[in-house]
Amino acid sequence: MGVSAVLEARGLHVRYGEREVLAGVDLAVSPGELVALVGPNGAGKSTLLHALTGDVGLSSGSIALDGRPLGAIRTLDLARRRAVLTQSNEVSFPFTAVEVVEMGRAPWRGRPEADEDDARIAAAAEDAEVTTLLERRITELSGGERARVAFARVRAQSCEIVLLDEPTASLDIRHQERVLARLADHADAGGAAVVVLHDLDLAAAYADRVVVLDGGRVRADGPPHVAFTSALLTDVYRHPLSVQVVDDDVHVRPVRHVSRSRKEQPANA
């Protein structure tokens, strides 16, 4: 890579009891990159993301942030450097949506950056399209609306590095595209983003690099048009997949053999 990595993992091994969940994973993320972690259920995507945040203990290996061992960095300093969105972002206490978004500004209390709180919160709410939801209780919102509020919290935190675990899982198509577009903008502005995705088309459309995981190992790491091949993805997902490149756009489709006959409907039905 031409730019030094801001986040680097070497030889990561993670075990849960007798089961090895990560088996020697290397990953380096540089400024200006949007990196998508993809793979089937149980491939190790979320474990890798949580290892990168420092929330999962390593059996062996090392993780460095800005060249420093992750474990040597104070929690508050980490919170100013990287923002995290996990799958478990449920809030059971009836905070208002704006209170949840404001939590993203907590690391900056008592610092000059706190003067930007109102502007950062407003911009984050607009990015996530939750401005009209801000005064509502989080417990009253739909799953997709809560996910957007959680994304707004991450945006409000204003960190160079963002790590997100399936941020599009409960979103409609419009908001899936919007979230990935905002992450791409973040990378284009010099930030770094690592995101776990199941939608291979989304990953191919927005990610600078895709890391294909299978059985706790990296099977491919590179630009989508290089890393995504029909043969590799078919092997990894244990289902036939077709990769097509049209005008530099990569499209991934499952191969389906649907034999159901559909009943004819009236033309005006």
Coordinates of C-alpha atoms in Angstrom, one line a residue:
M1 CA 0.0 0.0 0.0
G2 CA 1.2 3.5 -0.8
V3 CA -0.1 4.9 2.5
S4 CA 0.8 3.6 5.9
A5 CA -1.9 1.6 7.6
V6 CA -3.8 3.2 10.4
L7 CA -5.1 -0.1 11.6
E8 CA -3.1 -3.3 11.2
A9 CA -3.7 -6.9 12.4
R10 CA -1.1 -9.6 12.1
G11 CA -1.5 -13.3 12.6
L12 CA -4.8 -13.1 14.5
H13 CA -5.9 -16.3 16.2
V14 CA -9.1 -16.4 18.3
R15 CA -10.5 -19.5 20.0
Y16 CA -13.8 -20.0 21.7
G17 CA -13.1 -23.2 23.7
E18 CA -11.9 -25.8 21.3
R19 CA -13.2 -23.9 18.2
E20 CA -10.8 -21.7 16.3
V21 CA -12.8 -18.8 15.0
L22 CA -9.9 -16.8 13.5
A23 CA -6.9 -18.8 12.1
G24 CA -4.0 -16.5 11.3
V25 CA -5.7 -13.5 9.8
D26 CA -3.7 -10.5 8.5
L27 CA -5.4 -7.2 7.7
A28 CA -4.1 -3.7 7.1
V29 CA -6.4 -0.7 6.6
S30 CA -5.1 2.6 5.2
P31 CA -6.6 6.1 5.2
G32 CA -8.9 6.6 2.2
E33 CA -10.1 3.0 2.2
L34 CA -13.5 1.4 2.6
V35 CA -12.9 -2.2 3.4
A36 CA -15.8 -4.7 3.4
L37 CA -15.6 -8.0 5.3
V38 CA -17.7 -10.7 3.6
G39 CA -18.3 -14.4 3.9
P40 CA -20.9 -16.9 5.0
N41 CA -22.4 -17.2 8.5
G42 CA -19.7 -18.3 10.9
A43 CA -16.8 -17.2 8.7
G44 CA -15.3 -15.0 11.4
K45 CA -16.4 -11.6 10.1
S46 CA -17.9 -10.2 13.3
T47 CA -15.1 -11.8 15.4
L48 CA -12.5 -10.1 13.2
L49 CA -14.3 -6.7 13.6
H50 CA -14.6 -7.1 17.3
A51 CA -10.9 -8.1 17.5
L52 CA -10.1 -4.9 15.7
T53 CA -12.0 -2.9 18.3
G54 CA -10.2 -4.6 21.2
D55 CA -13.4 -6.3 22.4
V56 CA -12.3 -9.8 21.7
G57 CA -9.3 -11.4 23.3
L58 CA -6.7 -12.9 21.0
S59 CA -5.1 -16.3 21.4
S60 CA -2.2 -15.0 19.5
G61 CA -1.3 -12.2 17.1
S62 CA -1.2 -8.4 17.3
I63 CA -3.3 -5.3 16.5
A64 CA -1.8 -1.9 16.1
L65 CA -3.6 1.5 15.7
D66 CA -1.4 4.3 14.3
G67 CA 1.6 2.0 14.9
R68 CA 0.8 1.5 18.6
P69 CA -0.4 -1.7 20.2
L70 CA -4.1 -1.5 20.6
G71 CA -4.0 -2.6 24.2
A72 CA -1.6 0.2 25.1
I73 CA -4.1 3.0 24.1
R74 CA -6.4 4.4 26.7
T75 CA -10.2 3.8 26.2
L76 CA -10.9 7.5 25.9
D77 CA -8.2 8.0 23.4
L78 CA -9.6 5.0 21.4
A79 CA -13.0 6.6 21.5
R80 CA -11.6 9.8 19.9
R81 CA -9.8 7.8 17.2
R82 CA -12.3 5.2 16.1
A83 CA -16.1 4.8 16.3
V84 CA -17.8 1.4 16.5
L85 CA -21.2 0.1 15.5
T86 CA -22.0 -3.5 16.6
Q87 CA -25.0 -5.7 15.8
S88 CA -26.0 -5.4 19.4
N89 CA -27.0 -1.7 19.4
E90 CA -30.3 -2.1 21.2
V91 CA -31.2 0.5 23.7
S92 CA -33.9 -0.6 26.2
F93 CA -34.0 2.6 28.3
P94 CA -36.4 5.1 26.7
F95 CA -33.9 7.7 25.6
T96 CA -34.9 10.0 22.9
A97 CA -33.2 9.5 19.5
V98 CA -31.3 12.8 19.9
E99 CA -30.0 11.6 23.3
V100 CA -28.6 8.5 21.6
V101 CA -27.0 10.5 18.8
E102 CA -25.5 12.9 21.5
M103 CA -23.7 9.9 23.0
G104 CA -21.4 10.0 20.1
R105 CA -20.0 13.3 21.3
A106 CA -19.2 12.0 24.8
P107 CA -15.5 11.4 24.1
W108 CA -15.1 15.1 23.3
R109 CA -16.5 16.6 26.5
G110 CA -14.2 19.1 28.1
R111 CA -12.2 19.6 24.9
P112 CA -12.3 22.4 22.2
E113 CA -14.1 19.9 19.9
A114 CA -17.1 20.0 22.2
D115 CA -17.9 23.4 20.7
E116 CA -18.9 21.6 17.5
D117 CA -21.4 19.3 19.2
D118 CA -24.6 20.9 17.9
A119 CA -23.3 21.1 14.4
R120 CA -21.9 17.6 14.4
I121 CA -25.2 16.1 15.8
A122 CA -27.3 18.0 13.3
A123 CA -25.1 16.9 10.3
A124 CA -25.1 13.3 11.5
A125 CA -28.9 13.3 11.9
E126 CA -29.2 14.6 8.4
D127 CA -26.8 12.0 7.0
A128 CA -28.8 9.2 8.5
E129 CA -32.2 10.9 7.7
V130 CA -33.3 10.8 11.3
T131 CA -33.8 14.6 11.9
T132 CA -37.6 14.1 12.1
L133 CA -37.2 11.3 14.6
L134 CA -34.9 13.1 17.1
E135 CA -37.6 13.9 19.7
R136 CA -39.1 10.4 19.7
R137 CA -38.3 7.7 22.2
I138 CA -35.9 5.1 20.8
T139 CA -38.2 2.4 22.1
E140 CA -41.0 3.7 19.9
L141 CA -39.0 3.4 16.6
S142 CA -38.9 0.5 14.1
G143 CA -35.8 -1.6 13.8
G144 CA -34.7 0.2 10.7
E145 CA -35.2 3.6 12.3
R146 CA -33.2 2.5 15.4
A147 CA -30.4 1.3 13.1
R148 CA -30.3 4.7 11.4
V149 CA -30.1 6.5 14.8
A150 CA -27.2 4.2 15.8
F151 CA -25.5 5.1 12.5
A152 CA -26.1 8.8 13.3
R153 CA -24.4 8.3 16.7
V154 CA -21.3 6.9 14.9
R155 CA -21.3 9.8 12.5
A156 CA -21.6 12.3 15.3
Q157 CA -18.5 10.8 17.0
S158 CA -16.4 12.2 14.1
C159 CA -13.6 9.7 14.2
E160 CA -11.2 9.0 11.4
I161 CA -11.7 5.2 11.7
V162 CA -15.1 3.6 11.7
L163 CA -15.8 -0.1 12.3
L164 CA -19.4 -1.3 11.6
D165 CA -20.9 -4.7 11.9
E166 CA -23.8 -5.2 9.4
P167 CA -25.0 -1.6 9.6
T168 CA -27.4 -2.3 6.6
A169 CA -29.0 -5.5 8.0
S170 CA -32.4 -3.9 8.9
L171 CA -32.5 -1.1 6.4
D172 CA -34.6 -0.7 3.2
I173 CA -32.8 -0.3 -0.1
R174 CA -32.7 3.5 0.0
H175 CA -31.0 3.6 3.4
Q176 CA -28.7 0.7 2.6
E177 CA -27.4 2.7 -0.3
R178 CA -27.3 5.9 1.7
V179 CA -25.2 4.3 4.5
L180 CA -22.7 2.9 2.1
A181 CA -22.5 6.1 0.2
R182 CA -21.7 8.0 3.4
L183 CA -19.0 5.5 4.3
A184 CA -17.5 5.9 0.8
D185 CA -17.6 9.7 1.3
H186 CA -15.8 9.2 4.6
A187 CA -13.1 7.2 2.9
D188 CA -12.8 9.7 0.1
A189 CA -12.2 12.5 2.7
G190 CA -9.2 10.5 4.0
G191 CA -11.0 8.4 6.7
A192 CA -10.9 4.6 7.0
A193 CA -13.9 2.3 7.3
V194 CA -14.2 -1.4 7.9
V195 CA -17.7 -2.8 7.4
V196 CA -19.2 -6.3 7.7
L197 CA -21.7 -6.9 4.9
H198 CA -23.7 -9.8 3.6
D199 CA -24.9 -8.1 0.4
L200 CA -22.1 -8.9 -2.1
D201 CA -23.5 -6.4 -4.6
L202 CA -23.3 -3.6 -2.1
A203 CA -19.8 -4.6 -1.2
A204 CA -18.8 -4.7 -4.9
A205 CA -20.4 -1.3 -5.6
Y206 CA -18.9 0.7 -2.7
A207 CA -15.8 -1.0 -1.2
D208 CA -12.3 -0.3 -2.3
R209 CA -11.3 -3.7 -1.0
V210 CA -13.2 -6.8 -0.1
V211 CA -11.9 -9.4 2.3
V212 CA -13.5 -12.8 1.8
L213 CA -13.4 -14.9 5.0
D214 CA -14.2 -18.6 5.2
G215 CA -13.6 -20.8 8.2
G216 CA -11.7 -18.1 10.0
R217 CA -9.2 -17.6 7.2
V218 CA -8.8 -15.0 4.5
R219 CA -9.6 -16.5 1.1
A220 CA -9.2 -13.3 -0.9
D221 CA -8.3 -9.7 -0.3
G222 CA -8.4 -7.1 -3.0
P223 CA -10.5 -4.9 -5.2
P224 CA -14.0 -6.4 -5.9
H225 CA -13.2 -7.1 -9.6
V226 CA -10.1 -9.1 -8.5
A227 CA -11.3 -10.8 -5.3
F228 CA -14.8 -11.7 -6.4
T229 CA -14.7 -14.6 -8.9
S230 CA -17.5 -17.1 -9.6
A231 CA -15.3 -20.0 -8.6
L232 CA -14.1 -18.6 -5.3
L233 CA -17.5 -17.3 -4.2
T234 CA -19.2 -20.6 -5.2
D235 CA -16.7 -22.5 -3.1
V236 CA -16.9 -20.1 -0.1
Y237 CA -20.7 -19.9 0.0
R238 CA -21.4 -23.6 -1.0
H239 CA -23.9 -22.3 -3.5
P240 CA -23.4 -21.5 -7.2
L241 CA -22.8 -17.7 -7.6
S242 CA -22.2 -15.8 -10.8
V243 CA -19.9 -12.8 -11.0
Q244 CA -20.3 -10.5 -14.0
V245 CA -18.4 -7.3 -14.7
V246 CA -20.3 -4.7 -16.8
D247 CA -18.6 -1.4 -17.5
D248 CA -16.3 -1.8 -14.5
D249 CA -19.3 -2.6 -12.3
V250 CA -19.2 -5.9 -10.5
H251 CA -22.4 -7.8 -10.0
V252 CA -22.8 -11.0 -8.0
R253 CA -25.9 -13.1 -8.4
P254 CA -26.9 -16.5 -7.0
V255 CA -27.6 -19.1 -9.6
R256 CA -31.2 -20.2 -9.2
H257 CA -33.0 -23.2 -10.7
V258 CA -36.6 -22.2 -9.9
S259 CA -39.1 -24.7 -11.3
R260 CA -42.3 -23.4 -9.6
S261 CA -45.1 -22.5 -12.0
R262 CA -46.8 -19.2 -11.2
K263 CA -50.5 -18.8 -11.6
E264 CA -51.4 -16.3 -14.3
Q265 CA -53.0 -13.1 -12.9
P266 CA -55.4 -10.8 -14.7
A267 CA -53.5 -7.9 -16.5
N268 CA -55.0 -5.3 -14.2
A269 CA -54.4 -7.3 -11.0

